[in-house]
Coordinates of C-alpha atoms in Angstrom, one line a residue:
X1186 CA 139.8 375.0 60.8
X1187 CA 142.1 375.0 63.5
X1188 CA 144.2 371.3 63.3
X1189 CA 143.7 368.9 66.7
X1190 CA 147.7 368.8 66.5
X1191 CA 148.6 372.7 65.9
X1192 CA 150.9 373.7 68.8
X1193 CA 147.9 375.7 70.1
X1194 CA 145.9 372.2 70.6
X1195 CA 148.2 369.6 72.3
X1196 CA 145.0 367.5 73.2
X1197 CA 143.1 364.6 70.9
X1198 CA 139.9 363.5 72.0
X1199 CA 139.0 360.0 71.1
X1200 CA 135.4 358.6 71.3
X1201 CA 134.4 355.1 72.3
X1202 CA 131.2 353.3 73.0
X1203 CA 131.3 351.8 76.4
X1204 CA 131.4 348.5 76.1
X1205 CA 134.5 345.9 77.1
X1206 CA 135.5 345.2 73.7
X1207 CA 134.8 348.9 72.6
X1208 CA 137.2 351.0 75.4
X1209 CA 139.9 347.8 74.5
X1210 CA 139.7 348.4 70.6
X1211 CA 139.7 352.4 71.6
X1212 CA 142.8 351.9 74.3
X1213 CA 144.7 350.2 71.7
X1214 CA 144.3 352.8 69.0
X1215 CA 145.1 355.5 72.0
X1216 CA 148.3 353.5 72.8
X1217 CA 149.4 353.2 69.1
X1218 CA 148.8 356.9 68.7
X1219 CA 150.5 357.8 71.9
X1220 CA 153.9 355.4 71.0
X1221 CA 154.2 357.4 67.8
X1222 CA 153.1 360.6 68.8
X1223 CA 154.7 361.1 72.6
X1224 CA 154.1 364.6 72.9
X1225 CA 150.2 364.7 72.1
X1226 CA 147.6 364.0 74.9
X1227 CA 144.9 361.7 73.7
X1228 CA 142.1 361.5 76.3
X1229 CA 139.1 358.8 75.9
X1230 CA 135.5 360.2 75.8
X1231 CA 132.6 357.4 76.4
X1232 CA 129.3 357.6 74.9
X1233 CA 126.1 354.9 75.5
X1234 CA 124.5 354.3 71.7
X1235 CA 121.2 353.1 70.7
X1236 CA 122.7 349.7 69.9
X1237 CA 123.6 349.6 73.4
X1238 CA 120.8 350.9 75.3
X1239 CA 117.9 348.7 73.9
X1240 CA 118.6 345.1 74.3
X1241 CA 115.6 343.1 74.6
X1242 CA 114.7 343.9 70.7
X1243 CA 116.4 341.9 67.7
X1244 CA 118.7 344.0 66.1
X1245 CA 117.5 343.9 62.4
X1246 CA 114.0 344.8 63.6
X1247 CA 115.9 348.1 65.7
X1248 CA 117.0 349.6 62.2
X1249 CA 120.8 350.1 61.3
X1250 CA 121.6 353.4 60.2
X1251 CA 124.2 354.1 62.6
X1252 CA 122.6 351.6 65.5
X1253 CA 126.0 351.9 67.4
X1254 CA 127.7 354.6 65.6
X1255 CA 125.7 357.5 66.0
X1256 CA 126.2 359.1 69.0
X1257 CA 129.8 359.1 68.1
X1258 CA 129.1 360.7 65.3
X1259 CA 127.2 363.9 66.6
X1260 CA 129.8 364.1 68.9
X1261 CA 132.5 364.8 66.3
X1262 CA 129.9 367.2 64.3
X1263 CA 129.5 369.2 67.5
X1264 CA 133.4 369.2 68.0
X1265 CA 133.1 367.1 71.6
X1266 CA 135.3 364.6 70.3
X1267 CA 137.5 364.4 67.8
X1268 CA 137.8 360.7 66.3
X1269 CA 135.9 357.7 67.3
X1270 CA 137.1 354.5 67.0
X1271 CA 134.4 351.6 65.8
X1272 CA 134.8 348.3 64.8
X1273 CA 134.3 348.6 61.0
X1274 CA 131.3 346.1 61.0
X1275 CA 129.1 348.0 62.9
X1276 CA 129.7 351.2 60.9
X1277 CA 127.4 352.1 58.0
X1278 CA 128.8 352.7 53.9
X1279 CA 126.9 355.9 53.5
X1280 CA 128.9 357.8 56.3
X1281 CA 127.2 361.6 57.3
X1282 CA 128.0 365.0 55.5
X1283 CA 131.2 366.1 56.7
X1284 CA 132.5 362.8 58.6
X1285 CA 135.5 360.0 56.5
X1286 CA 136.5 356.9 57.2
X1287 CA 140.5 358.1 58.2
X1288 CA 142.1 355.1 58.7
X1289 CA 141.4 351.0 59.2
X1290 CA 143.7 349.1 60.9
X1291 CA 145.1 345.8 60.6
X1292 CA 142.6 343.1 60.4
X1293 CA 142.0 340.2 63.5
X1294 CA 140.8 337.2 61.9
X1295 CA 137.8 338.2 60.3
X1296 CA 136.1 334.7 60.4
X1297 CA 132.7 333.3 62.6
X1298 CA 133.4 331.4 65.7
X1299 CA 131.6 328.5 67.2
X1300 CA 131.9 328.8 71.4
X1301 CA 130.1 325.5 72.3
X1302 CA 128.3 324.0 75.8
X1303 CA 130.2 321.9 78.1
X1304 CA 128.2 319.3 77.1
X1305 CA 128.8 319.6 73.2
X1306 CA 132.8 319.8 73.2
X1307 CA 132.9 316.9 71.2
X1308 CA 131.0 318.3 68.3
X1309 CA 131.7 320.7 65.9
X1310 CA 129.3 322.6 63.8
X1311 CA 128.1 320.1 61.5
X1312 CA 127.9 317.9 64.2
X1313 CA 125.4 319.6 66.6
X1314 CA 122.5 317.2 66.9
X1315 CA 119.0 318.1 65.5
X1316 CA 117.3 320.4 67.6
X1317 CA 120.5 321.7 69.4
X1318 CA 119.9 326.0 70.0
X1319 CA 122.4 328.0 68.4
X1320 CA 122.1 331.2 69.6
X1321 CA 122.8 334.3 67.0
X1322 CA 122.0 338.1 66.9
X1323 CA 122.9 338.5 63.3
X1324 CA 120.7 337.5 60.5
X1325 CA 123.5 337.0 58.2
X1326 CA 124.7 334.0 60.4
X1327 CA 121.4 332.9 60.5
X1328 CA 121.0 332.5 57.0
X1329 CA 123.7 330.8 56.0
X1330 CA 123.7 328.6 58.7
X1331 CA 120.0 327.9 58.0
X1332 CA 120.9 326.9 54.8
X1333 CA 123.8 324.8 56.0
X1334 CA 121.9 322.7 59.1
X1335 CA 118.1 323.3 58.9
X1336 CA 118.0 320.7 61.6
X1337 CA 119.0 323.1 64.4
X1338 CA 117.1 326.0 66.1
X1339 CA 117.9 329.2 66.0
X1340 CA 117.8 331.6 68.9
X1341 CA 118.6 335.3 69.3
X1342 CA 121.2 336.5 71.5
X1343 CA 121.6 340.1 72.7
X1344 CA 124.0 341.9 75.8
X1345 CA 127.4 342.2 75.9
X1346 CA 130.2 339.0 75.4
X1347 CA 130.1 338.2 78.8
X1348 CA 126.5 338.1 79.0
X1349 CA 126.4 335.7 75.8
X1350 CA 128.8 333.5 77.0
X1351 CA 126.8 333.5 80.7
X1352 CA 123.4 332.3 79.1
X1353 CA 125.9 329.5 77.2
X1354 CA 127.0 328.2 80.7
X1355 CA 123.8 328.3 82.3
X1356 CA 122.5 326.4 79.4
X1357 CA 120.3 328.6 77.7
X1358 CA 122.0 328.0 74.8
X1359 CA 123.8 324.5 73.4
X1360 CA 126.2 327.0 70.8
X1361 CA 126.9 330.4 70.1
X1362 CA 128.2 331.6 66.9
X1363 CA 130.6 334.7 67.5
X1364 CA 133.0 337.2 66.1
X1365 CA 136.5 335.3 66.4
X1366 CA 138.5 339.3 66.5
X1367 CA 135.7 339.9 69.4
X1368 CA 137.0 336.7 71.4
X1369 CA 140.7 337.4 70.8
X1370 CA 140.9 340.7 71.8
X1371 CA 139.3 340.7 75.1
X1372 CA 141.7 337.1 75.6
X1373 CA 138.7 334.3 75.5
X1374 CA 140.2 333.3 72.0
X1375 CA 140.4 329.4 74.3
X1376 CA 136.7 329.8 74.3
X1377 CA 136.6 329.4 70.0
X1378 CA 136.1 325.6 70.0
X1379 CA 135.8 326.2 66.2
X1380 CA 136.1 328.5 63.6
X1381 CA 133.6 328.3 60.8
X1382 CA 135.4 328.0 57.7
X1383 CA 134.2 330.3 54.5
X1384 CA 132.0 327.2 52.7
X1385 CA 130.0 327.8 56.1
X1386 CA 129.6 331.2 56.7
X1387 CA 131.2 334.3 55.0
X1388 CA 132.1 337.0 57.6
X1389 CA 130.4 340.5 57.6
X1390 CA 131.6 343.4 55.9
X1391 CA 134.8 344.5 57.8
X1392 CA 134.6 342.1 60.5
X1393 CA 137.9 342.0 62.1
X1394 CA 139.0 345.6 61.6
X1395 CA 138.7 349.0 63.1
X1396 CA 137.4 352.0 61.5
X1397 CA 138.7 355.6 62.5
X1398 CA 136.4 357.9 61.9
X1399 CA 137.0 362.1 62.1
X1400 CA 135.7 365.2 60.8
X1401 CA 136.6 365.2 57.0
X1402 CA 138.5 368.9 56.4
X1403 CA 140.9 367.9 59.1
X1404 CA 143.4 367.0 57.0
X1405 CA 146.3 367.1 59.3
X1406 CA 144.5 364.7 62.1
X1407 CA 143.7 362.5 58.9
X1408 CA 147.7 362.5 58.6
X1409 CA 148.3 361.7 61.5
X1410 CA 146.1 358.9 61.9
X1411 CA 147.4 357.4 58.6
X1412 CA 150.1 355.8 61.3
X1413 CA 147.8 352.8 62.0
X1414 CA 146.4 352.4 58.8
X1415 CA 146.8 348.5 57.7
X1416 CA 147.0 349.0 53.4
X1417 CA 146.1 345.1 52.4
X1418 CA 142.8 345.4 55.0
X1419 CA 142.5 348.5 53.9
X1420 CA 141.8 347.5 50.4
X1421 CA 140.0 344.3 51.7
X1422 CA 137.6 346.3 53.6
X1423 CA 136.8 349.1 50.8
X1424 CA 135.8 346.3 48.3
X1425 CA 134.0 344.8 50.9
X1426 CA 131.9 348.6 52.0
X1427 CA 131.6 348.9 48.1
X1428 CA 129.7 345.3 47.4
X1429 CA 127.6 345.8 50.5
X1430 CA 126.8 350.0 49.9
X1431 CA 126.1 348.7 46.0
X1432 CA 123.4 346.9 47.3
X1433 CA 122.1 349.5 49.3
X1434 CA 122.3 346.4 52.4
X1435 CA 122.3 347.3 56.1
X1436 CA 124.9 345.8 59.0
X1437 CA 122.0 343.5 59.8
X1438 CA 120.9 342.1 56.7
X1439 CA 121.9 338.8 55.3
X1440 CA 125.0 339.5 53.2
X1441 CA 128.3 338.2 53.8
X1442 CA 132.2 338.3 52.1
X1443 CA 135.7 336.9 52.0
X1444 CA 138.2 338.5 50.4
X1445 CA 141.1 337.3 49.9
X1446 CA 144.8 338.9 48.7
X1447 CA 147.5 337.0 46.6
X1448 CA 150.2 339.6 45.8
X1449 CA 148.7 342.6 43.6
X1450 CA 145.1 340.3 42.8
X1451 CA 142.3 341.0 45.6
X1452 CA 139.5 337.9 45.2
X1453 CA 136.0 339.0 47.0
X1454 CA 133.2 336.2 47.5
X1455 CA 129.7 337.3 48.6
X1456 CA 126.6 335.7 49.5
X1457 CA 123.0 336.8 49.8
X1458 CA 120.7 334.6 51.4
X1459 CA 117.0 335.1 53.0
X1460 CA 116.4 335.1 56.4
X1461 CA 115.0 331.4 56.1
X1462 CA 118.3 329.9 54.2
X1463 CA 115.8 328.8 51.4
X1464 CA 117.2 331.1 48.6
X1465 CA 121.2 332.1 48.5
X1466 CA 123.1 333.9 46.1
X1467 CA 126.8 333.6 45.7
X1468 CA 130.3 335.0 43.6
X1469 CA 133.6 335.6 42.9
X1470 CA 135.1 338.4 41.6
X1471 CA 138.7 339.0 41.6
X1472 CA 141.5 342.0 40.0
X1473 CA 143.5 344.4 41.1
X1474 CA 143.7 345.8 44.4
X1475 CA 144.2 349.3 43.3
X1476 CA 140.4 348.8 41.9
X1477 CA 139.0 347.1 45.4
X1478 CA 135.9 349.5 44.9
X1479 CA 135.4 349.0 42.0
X1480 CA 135.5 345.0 42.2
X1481 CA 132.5 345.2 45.0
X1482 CA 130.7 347.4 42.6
X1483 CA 130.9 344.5 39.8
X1484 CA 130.2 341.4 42.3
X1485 CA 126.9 343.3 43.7
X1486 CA 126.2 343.4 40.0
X1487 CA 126.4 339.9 39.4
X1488 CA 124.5 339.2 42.5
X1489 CA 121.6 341.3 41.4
X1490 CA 121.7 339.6 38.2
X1491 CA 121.3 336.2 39.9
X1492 CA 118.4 337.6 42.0
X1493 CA 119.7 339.2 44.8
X1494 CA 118.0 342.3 44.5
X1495 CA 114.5 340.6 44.7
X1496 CA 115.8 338.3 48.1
X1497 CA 116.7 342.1 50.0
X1498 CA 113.5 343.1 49.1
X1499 CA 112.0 340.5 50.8
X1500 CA 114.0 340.8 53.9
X1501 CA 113.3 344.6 54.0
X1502 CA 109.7 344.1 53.5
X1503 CA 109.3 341.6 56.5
X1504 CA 111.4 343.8 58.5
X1505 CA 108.9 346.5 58.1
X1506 CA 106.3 344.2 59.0
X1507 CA 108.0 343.7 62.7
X1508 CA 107.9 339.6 61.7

């Protein structure tokens, strides 16, 4: 194959989704790439997914194999594009014949935020008053925070940031519970009246980072792309893919993670919890970073030994059901 970067090719296509936070993730990875590479063009190329287009259906109920990466993805296969740029979360473990995972970058703060009401700034989240509506797309919030405070109601949320935080102010909703990164980068981190600690919720599988994503024999744009790779999020993240693709989970089912990295040691935590907070599952696994994959690969074992496997199976069955 003919590289992106040959002398012949002095053009890199970049794909986005076309949301806010999307084309900002994407113009940052264009503007890191352009600073180190000043002689390359690298044109953004939008593209509406199915995550985007249907929003008045809960997300887990949609499906998730590639919900907001897949458009992206046909566009590499048929050579439109030639990266895309997702936020790690959304995109799935089991990636398509031909496609890799060519870079993550450095990690925002991968933790859940609380963004409260007017009316509630005095609170935090263990504080909310019974009854208070907490509104949440993602079942793996909703789980744990069932578990946590079964005295508040949970709504689901769907739209863009701006159309969260909207329904917020109008009083819709008495809390949301967000992605801090997502706040920071489009500069409403003074909206984050709280960030959950891990006891409270464990963040989803790469929360926080950004996944470059290219055809998989280009090895020269896989090179060059190596320039905004982050090597301690890196290894998070691949334990992190590894425990959630070793259960054979989904972006939108309830399993969350922490990892943590003290000098060579990498420590994962993950949780499994149904979709009513009744039954959770929870470990700690922790060695070398050079083995991140492997370490995911041992803590999904230990959760399936302490009944994970049978809590999924639950989930996916009720899914199927549409409940």
């Amino acid at each position: 194959m003919t590289s992106v970067i040959s002398t012949a090719q002095r053009t890199i296509r970049i794909g986005s989704r076309k949301s806010q936070l999307a084309l900002v993730q994407t113009y940052w990875v264009r503007d890191q790439l352009q600073e180190n590479y000043p002689d390359i063009t690298f044109e953004v190329h939008t593209m509406s997914t199915q995550g985007d287009n249907i929003l008045d259906v809960a997300l887990a109920k949609i499906g998730d194999k590639g919900l907001f990466t897949k458009e992206l993805e046909l566009g590499m296969i048929n050579q439109e594009i030639d990266f895309a740029v997702h936020s790690l979360k959304d995109l799935p473990t089991n990636l398509p014949a031909g496609l890799a995972l060519a870079a993550i970058t450095e990690r925002e703060n991968p933790a859940d935020a609380l963004v409260v009401h007017e009316k509630f700034k005095d609170k935090q989240i263990d504080t909310l008053p019974a009854g208070a509506v907490v509104g949440t797309s993602s079942l793996r919030r909703l789980a744990q925070l069932r578990n946590k405070f079964p005295h508040l109601t949970f709504k689901d949320v769907r739209g863009n940031l701006n159309t969260r935080l909207a329904k917020l102010d109008a009083g819709e909703y008495d809390a949301l519970i967000l992605a801090a990164a997502g706040l920071q980068r489009l500069g409403m981190g003074d909206r984050v009246h709280q960030i959950l600690p891990k006891e409270v919720s464990l963040h989803a599988v790469g929360q926080g980072a950004l996944g470059i994503e290219c055809r998989g024999d280009d090895t020269e744009l896989i090179s060059l792309l190596k320039v905004i790779e982050h090597p301690e999020t890196r290894d998070r993240c691949l334990a992190e893919r590894s425990f959630l693709r070793s259960l054979e989970g989904g972006c939108q089912v309830p399993i969350g993670v922490n990892t943590e990295i003290d000098e060579d040691n990498l420590i994962l935590t993950g949780v499994v919890a149904s979709i009513d907070g009744q039954n959770l599952v929870k470990d700690t696994v922790s060695g070398a970073t050079s083995d991140a994959e492997n370490l995911g690969i041992e803590l999904a074992n230990r959760l399936r030994e302490q009944g994970a496997q049978e809590i999924l199976d639950a989930i996916f069955a009720e899914i199927q059901r549409g409940s």
